XYZ file of C-alpha atoms in Angstrom:
510
model
C 41.723 -17.167 -49.253
C 44.376 -14.978 -47.382
C 46.510 -12.268 -48.487
C 50.256 -12.428 -47.328
C 51.889 -8.336 -47.101
C 55.316 -9.884 -48.194
C 54.041 -11.135 -51.371
C 55.455 -9.029 -53.866
C 58.912 -8.911 -52.381
C 59.214 -12.291 -51.698
C 58.308 -13.137 -55.447
C 60.616 -10.967 -57.016
C 64.065 -12.982 -57.178
C 67.535 -11.763 -58.685
C 67.823 -11.062 -62.194
C 70.742 -13.422 -62.557
C 68.144 -16.266 -60.772
C 65.701 -15.789 -63.633
C 68.677 -16.253 -66.058
C 69.123 -19.473 -64.840
C 65.299 -20.520 -64.833
C 65.378 -19.354 -68.447
C 68.542 -21.851 -69.044
C 66.310 -24.594 -67.339
C 63.439 -23.763 -68.599
C 64.179 -24.003 -72.257
C 65.646 -27.359 -71.766
C 61.995 -28.124 -70.457
C 60.167 -26.484 -73.392
C 62.264 -28.251 -76.212
C 61.996 -31.541 -74.199
C 57.765 -31.133 -74.516
C 58.255 -29.675 -77.886
C 60.077 -33.003 -78.942
C 56.998 -35.320 -77.836
C 54.453 -33.190 -80.557
C 56.900 -31.795 -83.318
C 56.011 -34.971 -85.440
C 52.186 -34.158 -84.989
C 52.579 -31.786 -87.672
C 55.560 -33.054 -89.626
C 54.480 -36.886 -89.585
C 52.885 -36.706 -93.092
C 56.089 -35.384 -94.863
C 57.867 -37.982 -92.749
C 55.731 -40.799 -94.239
C 55.989 -39.482 -97.619
C 59.882 -38.591 -97.837
C 60.910 -42.084 -95.681
C 58.202 -44.157 -97.203
C 56.893 -44.931 -93.680
C 53.839 -47.055 -92.894
C 51.263 -45.756 -90.558
C 52.708 -48.162 -87.842
C 56.051 -46.912 -88.392
C 54.979 -43.049 -87.571
C 53.368 -44.032 -84.658
C 56.368 -45.994 -83.423
C 58.516 -43.063 -84.528
C 56.367 -40.746 -82.501
C 55.897 -43.077 -79.598
C 59.744 -43.668 -79.352
C 60.518 -40.998 -77.720
C 57.813 -40.726 -75.175
C 58.240 -44.476 -74.076
C 61.933 -44.111 -73.348
C 61.587 -40.740 -71.818
C 58.846 -42.312 -69.216
C 60.258 -45.530 -68.869
C 63.700 -44.174 -67.672
C 62.530 -41.057 -65.913
C 63.014 -42.882 -62.360
C 66.710 -44.032 -63.102
C 67.462 -40.547 -64.340
C 66.086 -39.345 -60.815
C 68.303 -41.539 -59.208
C 71.429 -40.995 -61.368
C 70.841 -37.200 -60.626
C 71.602 -37.798 -57.156
C 74.673 -40.175 -57.792
C 76.129 -38.440 -60.429
C 75.386 -34.936 -59.607
C 72.427 -32.323 -60.613
C 74.562 -30.149 -63.242
C 76.713 -32.990 -64.561
C 73.496 -35.124 -65.446
C 71.703 -32.164 -66.585
C 74.479 -31.422 -68.960
C 74.960 -35.109 -70.039
C 71.221 -35.504 -70.949
C 71.035 -32.498 -72.609
C 74.194 -33.123 -74.749
C 72.585 -36.899 -75.619
C 69.400 -34.982 -76.651
C 71.047 -32.383 -78.947
C 73.204 -35.291 -80.513
C 70.221 -37.593 -80.822
C 67.791 -34.797 -82.346
C 70.791 -33.799 -85.322
C 70.878 -37.473 -86.067
C 67.159 -37.906 -86.323
C 67.591 -34.513 -88.842
C 69.891 -36.353 -90.763
C 68.427 -39.763 -90.817
C 68.301 -41.464 -93.983
C 65.707 -44.214 -93.231
C 62.562 -44.988 -91.047
C 65.147 -46.924 -88.650
C 67.634 -44.552 -88.241
C 64.874 -42.555 -87.328
C 63.319 -44.601 -84.740
C 67.258 -45.214 -83.127
C 67.392 -41.322 -82.737
C 64.058 -40.870 -81.412
C 64.728 -43.213 -78.509
C 67.972 -41.557 -77.873
C 66.256 -38.617 -77.623
C 64.063 -40.019 -75.040
C 67.234 -41.721 -73.257
C 68.771 -38.019 -72.920
C 65.456 -36.380 -72.106
C 65.051 -38.558 -69.282
C 68.718 -37.620 -67.505
C 68.101 -34.118 -68.452
C 64.401 -33.395 -66.675
C 64.558 -34.365 -63.463
C 67.983 -33.079 -63.038
C 66.745 -29.720 -64.592
C 63.716 -29.610 -61.500
C 66.433 -30.693 -58.939
C 68.159 -27.758 -59.896
C 65.438 -25.508 -60.358
C 65.173 -25.851 -56.125
C 68.953 -25.392 -55.920
C 68.422 -21.921 -57.848
C 65.256 -20.732 -56.296
C 65.167 -20.671 -52.159
C 62.156 -21.737 -50.142
C 59.090 -19.436 -50.027
C 57.326 -17.433 -52.647
C 60.095 -17.193 -55.214
C 60.401 -21.089 -55.653
C 56.704 -21.184 -55.921
C 56.472 -18.725 -58.435
C 59.187 -20.688 -60.388
C 57.436 -24.092 -59.840
C 54.012 -22.714 -61.068
C 55.703 -21.483 -64.440
C 57.630 -24.396 -64.535
C 54.079 -26.220 -64.587
C 53.336 -24.543 -67.898
C 56.580 -25.399 -70.081
C 55.052 -29.018 -70.192
C 51.646 -27.944 -72.078
C 53.850 -24.816 -74.045
C 56.469 -26.808 -75.049
C 53.995 -29.409 -76.861
C 52.160 -26.479 -78.396
C 55.767 -24.862 -79.604
C 56.107 -28.236 -81.544
C 52.932 -28.381 -83.141
C 53.157 -24.428 -84.150
C 57.233 -24.811 -84.951
C 57.007 -28.319 -87.162
C 53.549 -27.219 -89.163
C 55.756 -23.645 -90.123
C 59.099 -25.745 -90.917
C 57.069 -28.214 -93.162
C 55.647 -25.570 -95.130
C 58.341 -23.725 -95.580
C 61.163 -25.936 -95.698
C 61.122 -29.453 -94.450
C 60.629 -31.542 -91.343
C 64.111 -32.079 -91.024
C 64.337 -28.592 -89.973
C 62.015 -29.493 -86.924
C 64.720 -31.615 -85.248
C 67.481 -29.154 -86.564
C 66.160 -26.277 -84.124
C 66.022 -28.804 -81.262
C 69.476 -29.843 -81.431
C 70.667 -26.021 -82.108
C 68.673 -24.880 -78.820
C 69.999 -27.791 -76.649
C 73.402 -26.885 -77.920
C 72.768 -23.657 -76.930
C 71.818 -24.345 -73.529
C 74.795 -26.761 -73.337
C 77.197 -23.546 -74.094
C 75.433 -21.370 -71.303
C 75.167 -24.233 -68.489
C 78.523 -24.868 -67.097
C 78.790 -20.873 -66.441
C 75.370 -20.191 -65.625
C 73.999 -23.128 -63.542
C 75.333 -24.023 -59.910
C 76.686 -27.679 -59.310
C 74.111 -28.612 -56.812
C 74.549 -30.737 -53.887
C 77.541 -32.908 -53.746
C 76.874 -36.459 -55.125
C 75.556 -39.244 -52.731
C 76.621 -42.516 -53.494
C 73.528 -44.392 -52.566
C 72.971 -47.903 -54.468
C 71.227 -47.790 -57.796
C 68.531 -50.143 -57.672
C 69.046 -51.821 -60.890
C 66.412 -54.425 -60.564
C 63.847 -51.952 -59.831
C 65.291 -49.968 -62.783
C 64.763 -52.647 -65.266
C 61.303 -53.300 -63.745
C 60.300 -50.109 -63.593
C 61.625 -48.988 -67.171
C 59.874 -52.087 -68.786
C 56.535 -51.580 -67.179
C 56.118 -48.015 -68.291
C 57.437 -48.711 -71.622
C 55.147 -51.983 -72.026
C 52.093 -50.403 -70.891
C 52.705 -47.283 -73.074
C 53.321 -49.345 -75.994
C 50.110 -51.212 -75.168
C 48.041 -47.779 -75.132
C 50.201 -46.467 -78.508
C 48.807 -49.589 -80.026
C 45.242 -48.824 -79.558
C 44.970 -46.450 -82.150
C 46.079 -48.775 -85.306
C 44.671 -52.039 -83.778
C 41.409 -51.128 -81.437
C 41.214 -52.322 -77.705
C 40.353 -56.265 -78.027
C 43.518 -56.748 -80.307
C 46.565 -59.211 -79.101
C 48.803 -56.226 -79.685
C 47.029 -54.346 -77.505
C 46.106 -56.508 -74.607
C 49.313 -58.517 -74.431
C 51.508 -55.506 -73.633
C 48.831 -53.897 -71.235
C 48.710 -57.321 -69.578
C 52.547 -57.756 -69.039
C 53.063 -54.111 -68.011
C 50.230 -54.290 -64.975
C 52.201 -57.407 -63.893
C 55.590 -55.740 -64.698
C 54.282 -52.990 -62.581
C 52.952 -54.975 -59.553
C 56.423 -56.905 -59.151
C 58.022 -53.332 -59.347
C 56.026 -51.994 -56.606
C 56.290 -55.176 -54.269
C 60.318 -54.933 -55.237
C 60.579 -51.625 -53.798
C 59.365 -52.286 -50.617
C 62.074 -54.938 -50.040
C 65.379 -52.977 -50.975
C 67.307 -50.679 -48.462
C 67.340 -47.636 -51.419
C 64.320 -48.170 -53.809
C 63.909 -46.368 -56.803
C 60.780 -44.869 -55.818
C 60.149 -45.141 -52.020
C 56.263 -45.837 -52.063
C 55.873 -43.487 -49.192
C 56.510 -40.402 -51.860
C 53.249 -41.340 -53.004
C 51.488 -41.745 -49.794
C 50.223 -38.461 -49.414
C 46.723 -37.907 -50.776
C 47.491 -34.418 -51.478
C 50.783 -35.181 -53.807
C 48.571 -38.140 -55.450
C 46.233 -35.711 -56.363
C 48.409 -32.949 -57.577
C 49.924 -35.922 -59.351
C 47.103 -36.624 -61.166
C 46.126 -33.170 -62.285
C 49.421 -32.899 -63.496
C 48.585 -35.666 -65.789
C 45.234 -34.236 -66.933
C 46.586 -31.064 -67.994
C 48.756 -32.412 -70.749
C 46.594 -35.231 -71.604
C 44.039 -33.094 -72.749
C 46.634 -30.574 -74.322
C 47.455 -33.358 -76.622
C 44.471 -34.870 -77.045
C 42.831 -31.518 -78.369
C 45.920 -30.906 -80.480
C 45.524 -34.435 -82.159
C 41.758 -34.251 -82.819
C 41.735 -30.653 -83.983
C 44.685 -31.413 -86.407
C 42.814 -33.906 -87.912
C 39.313 -31.926 -87.660
C 41.048 -28.568 -89.346
C 43.031 -30.857 -92.070
C 40.416 -33.501 -92.724
C 37.133 -31.876 -92.675
C 38.389 -27.829 -92.935
C 40.913 -28.261 -95.330
C 43.487 -26.592 -93.661
C 47.109 -26.967 -94.537
C 49.854 -27.770 -92.008
C 50.733 -24.089 -91.582
C 47.387 -23.275 -91.349
C 46.964 -25.479 -88.479
C 49.848 -24.373 -86.850
C 48.540 -21.043 -87.132
C 45.399 -22.083 -85.402
C 47.400 -22.959 -82.205
C 49.305 -19.423 -82.067
C 46.320 -18.043 -79.856
C 46.656 -21.090 -77.735
C 49.977 -20.694 -77.074
C 49.924 -16.822 -76.580
C 47.407 -17.798 -73.683
C 50.066 -20.244 -72.411
C 52.363 -17.531 -71.742
C 49.967 -15.267 -70.559
C 49.167 -17.325 -67.909
C 52.649 -18.026 -67.175
C 53.111 -13.905 -66.196
C 50.570 -14.162 -63.722
C 50.601 -17.655 -62.290
C 53.028 -17.873 -59.547
C 51.181 -14.548 -57.731
C 47.799 -16.576 -58.311
C 49.046 -19.993 -56.902
C 50.830 -17.877 -53.961
C 47.332 -15.893 -53.157
C 44.798 -18.576 -53.301
C 46.777 -22.090 -53.078
C 46.721 -24.948 -54.958
C 43.528 -26.360 -54.404
C 41.645 -23.236 -55.378
C 43.815 -22.610 -58.426
C 43.498 -26.408 -59.398
C 39.594 -26.387 -59.112
C 39.532 -23.372 -61.160
C 41.752 -24.805 -63.857
C 39.926 -28.035 -64.278
C 36.160 -26.056 -64.205
C 37.845 -23.510 -67.099
C 39.198 -26.679 -69.069
C 35.406 -28.168 -68.935
C 34.243 -25.192 -70.374
C 36.714 -24.759 -72.990
C 35.720 -28.612 -74.265
C 32.289 -27.852 -74.072
C 32.609 -24.507 -76.251
C 34.793 -26.576 -78.383
C 32.555 -29.646 -78.865
C 29.096 -28.780 -78.149
C 29.050 -25.348 -79.771
C 31.938 -25.238 -82.194
C 31.732 -28.600 -83.716
C 28.257 -29.476 -83.408
C 27.503 -25.750 -85.485
C 30.417 -25.902 -87.599
C 31.608 -22.477 -86.070
C 35.221 -22.791 -86.405
C 35.468 -19.448 -84.530
C 33.670 -20.964 -81.459
C 36.520 -23.975 -81.541
C 39.301 -21.365 -81.992
C 37.671 -19.339 -78.928
C 37.120 -22.570 -76.973
C 40.691 -23.681 -77.526
C 42.015 -20.538 -76.242
C 39.778 -21.099 -73.193
C 40.996 -24.357 -72.815
C 44.946 -23.109 -72.713
C 44.001 -20.439 -70.187
C 42.481 -23.908 -67.908
C 45.643 -25.751 -68.798
C 48.068 -23.267 -67.855
C 46.225 -22.836 -64.549
C 45.914 -26.145 -63.346
C 49.443 -27.320 -64.209
C 50.747 -24.119 -62.106
C 49.000 -25.305 -58.971
C 49.705 -29.034 -59.781
C 53.215 -28.879 -60.047
C 53.362 -26.716 -56.864
C 51.423 -29.323 -55.152
C 52.867 -32.591 -56.291
C 56.528 -30.728 -54.939
C 55.538 -29.164 -51.685
C 56.718 -30.749 -48.718
C 59.533 -32.747 -50.522
C 63.085 -32.551 -48.960
C 65.648 -31.266 -50.739
C 67.626 -34.438 -51.052
C 64.393 -36.011 -52.860
C 64.686 -33.165 -55.379
C 65.481 -35.125 -58.138
C 62.677 -37.877 -57.184
C 60.139 -35.114 -57.577
C 60.978 -34.101 -60.983
C 61.372 -37.617 -62.055
C 57.731 -38.540 -60.420
C 55.997 -35.339 -61.615
C 57.696 -35.690 -65.305
C 56.522 -39.061 -65.384
C 52.784 -38.366 -64.566
C 53.022 -35.168 -67.439
C 54.348 -37.887 -69.908
C 52.050 -40.689 -69.020
C 48.835 -38.267 -69.721
C 48.927 -37.583 -73.257
C 49.656 -41.610 -73.974
C 46.630 -42.550 -72.136
C 44.285 -39.839 -72.967
C 45.485 -40.136 -77.179
C 44.253 -43.979 -76.428
C 40.942 -43.108 -74.851
C 39.725 -40.460 -76.864
C 40.437 -41.419 -79.947
C 38.769 -44.726 -79.593
C 35.691 -42.369 -78.381
C 35.650 -40.800 -81.672
C 36.440 -43.933 -83.706
C 33.315 -45.757 -82.196
C 30.897 -42.550 -82.443
C 32.174 -41.942 -85.932
C 31.608 -45.698 -86.797
C 28.077 -45.712 -85.135
C 27.253 -42.166 -86.961
C 28.062 -43.598 -90.724
C 26.048 -46.931 -90.088
C 23.148 -44.519 -89.444
C 23.763 -42.611 -92.432
C 25.531 -39.071 -91.205
C 26.981 -37.411 -93.770
C 29.102 -35.479 -90.714
C 29.728 -38.621 -89.352
C 33.600 -37.521 -88.782
C 32.678 -34.118 -86.935
C 30.208 -35.780 -84.927
C 32.901 -38.084 -83.609
C 35.106 -35.349 -82.709
C 32.253 -33.555 -80.789
C 31.412 -36.667 -79.065
C 35.094 -36.889 -78.040
C 35.360 -33.412 -76.814
C 31.735 -33.690 -74.454
C 33.170 -37.109 -72.839
C 36.375 -34.977 -72.037
C 34.508 -32.417 -70.711
C 32.215 -34.972 -68.326
C 35.731 -36.131 -67.012
C 37.032 -32.856 -65.959
C 33.815 -31.782 -64.386
C 34.082 -35.333 -62.612
C 37.872 -34.420 -61.593
C 36.817 -31.101 -59.736
C 35.289 -33.324 -56.798
C 38.310 -35.152 -56.939
C 40.361 -31.703 -56.725
C 37.734 -30.446 -54.235
C 38.534 -33.537 -51.889
C 41.951 -34.747 -52.719
C 44.339 -31.090 -52.070
C 42.185 -30.541 -49.071
C 44.796 -29.141 -46.378
C 45.073 -31.018 -43.057
C 45.287 -28.869 -40.271
C 45.513 -25.712 -41.541
C 43.452 -23.036 -42.563
C 45.593 -21.331 -45.492
C 45.394 -22.440 -48.750
C 47.277 -25.688 -49.453
C 50.743 -25.146 -51.211
C 50.438 -20.881 -50.895
C 54.027 -21.079 -49.742
C 56.595 -23.855 -50.586
C 58.381 -24.705 -47.500
C 59.215 -28.492 -46.399
C 56.442 -29.875 -44.706
C 53.317 -31.148 -44.988
C 50.953 -29.669 -48.101
C 49.497 -26.834 -46.214
C 51.810 -26.752 -43.188
C 52.488 -23.425 -41.908
C 55.828 -23.878 -41.024
C 57.940 -20.829 -42.710
C 61.359 -21.483 -41.078
C 64.380 -23.117 -43.660
C 65.742 -25.862 -41.662
C 69.279 -26.460 -41.919
C 71.034 -27.903 -44.887
C 71.249 -31.593 -44.437
C 74.853 -33.200 -44.380
C 75.859 -36.035 -46.855
C 74.911 -38.740 -44.299
C 71.501 -37.543 -43.637
C 71.090 -36.943 -47.541
C 72.075 -40.535 -47.807
C 69.618 -41.454 -45.185
C 66.813 -39.949 -47.046
C 67.338 -41.967 -50.172
C 67.406 -45.314 -48.211
C 64.413 -44.679 -46.390
C 60.678 -44.355 -47.126
C 59.492 -40.917 -46.179
C 56.665 -40.371 -44.056
C-alpha cells in the first residue's frame, strides 16, 4: 500500500461537478432499479393482468434482454450521435416506456413497454458513463466518481425492491413504473442546462452486421438462461437458445476481426486486468440479484412476510451500500483495485456463509439480516474496485465503448446467476423432499448460499492473479491515468483531434 499526500485535495471536485454526477448517477440508479422493480410487484401484476408464470418471467426479462443486447450498439451510437444528445434521447425513451408500463391494460402491452424501456436504457447507459469521464478530469476525482458509479447498479437494484414492495403495499404496482417515469423526466429537464455536450460526434461507420449478431447473441443467451427457471436445464426451451446464442456469439467474434470499425474491438478485452475487473463487475450484481430473489422467497414463503416487510428487510442493505459510497473512492485510490476487490470478495463470502450456514440452517432471521448487511458491504466494495479497474487505461475516445462493456457485464451477472442459483436451490430442495425433510425449502436455500460462498472464495484467487499490476509496485488503479492498469504515468495527454478519435474507433487498441 502507498499513500499520496495530494489525495485529499485531488479527490475534491467543484460543487457543480458533483451536481452533474448526481444527474448522471440518478439515471444509472433508475435504469438498474427497473431491473428489480418486478421482484416485489410481480405477484400483484400477475393477479391484475392475469399473467401466467411464463408471462411474468418474460415481462421481467424483456427489459434486461433489450438492455444488455443493445448496449454495444448504444456505445457506438454515442460516438456517432453525441454523448449528451444520445443520453437525453435514451432517457426520454425510457421515461415514455415507463409511463406506458404504468398505464398498460394488458400483459402484451407491459411486455412491449418493458422491451422499449430496455432499448432506452441501452442508449442512455453508455452515454452516461462517457459523460462522466468528460465531467471528471483524469486523476483521483475521476477515480472517486467511478468508484461511486460502481455502487449504483447494486444500489439501484435494492431501491427497486424497496420501492416496489412499499408501493404494492400502499397503492399499486403501477406507481413503481410511474415513479421511474417521473424521475427520468426530472433528469431530462435538468440535463440540457447542466451537462456538457461532450466531444463532437465522430462519423465512424456503424457495424450493422456486428450490431445484429451481437444483439441476437446476447439476447438469445439471456433468454436461454431465463427459461432455466420454469423448464430446467435439459429442456429444449433452454438448450436450443443457449446453443443458438453460442453460435451467434462465435460468428460475432469472427466478424469483429474482419471489419474496419468493429463494434467491439477485440483488443479492448485483451488486457488481463480489464478482463478480470469485468468478471468482478459481473459477480457483484449477480450475487445481489440472486440474494434478493432467494430471500424474497424465503421471507414470504417460509417466514410469512408481506411484500412491505420484505422490502423493509432490504433497507439496511441499501443503507450499507450508501455508506460504502461515501468512502469507496478514497479506499480504491489508497489501496488499489486488486486489494479492494479481493477484500470485497472475501466480505461477500463471509456474508453468504452467515446467511446460509448460520442464519438459514439455524432458522435465525437476525443472522440472515446481519449477513445481508455484510454481503452489501462486500458488493459495494467489490463494485467500486471493479468499475475503476475496468475503465483504467481506456482512451477518452473509447469512453462510450467502456460504458457499454461494463454495463453488459453488470446486466449479464443477474441473468446467469439467477439460473444457476435457483437450479441449485431447486435440486437440493427436491433431494431433501425425497428424503422426507420437513424443512426442505429452507435447506435448498441454505445450500444455494453455501455453494455461492464457495464460488466467491475461488474468485479471490482469480482477483489476486488477474488484477496484479505489471511492471509497477503501486496499487493497480490507484490513480486513473490513460495507460495500462497500474501504470505510473501521471501526465494528461493532449486532447485527441477529430481524426485521432476516428482512428481510435477503426483500430484495435493494443
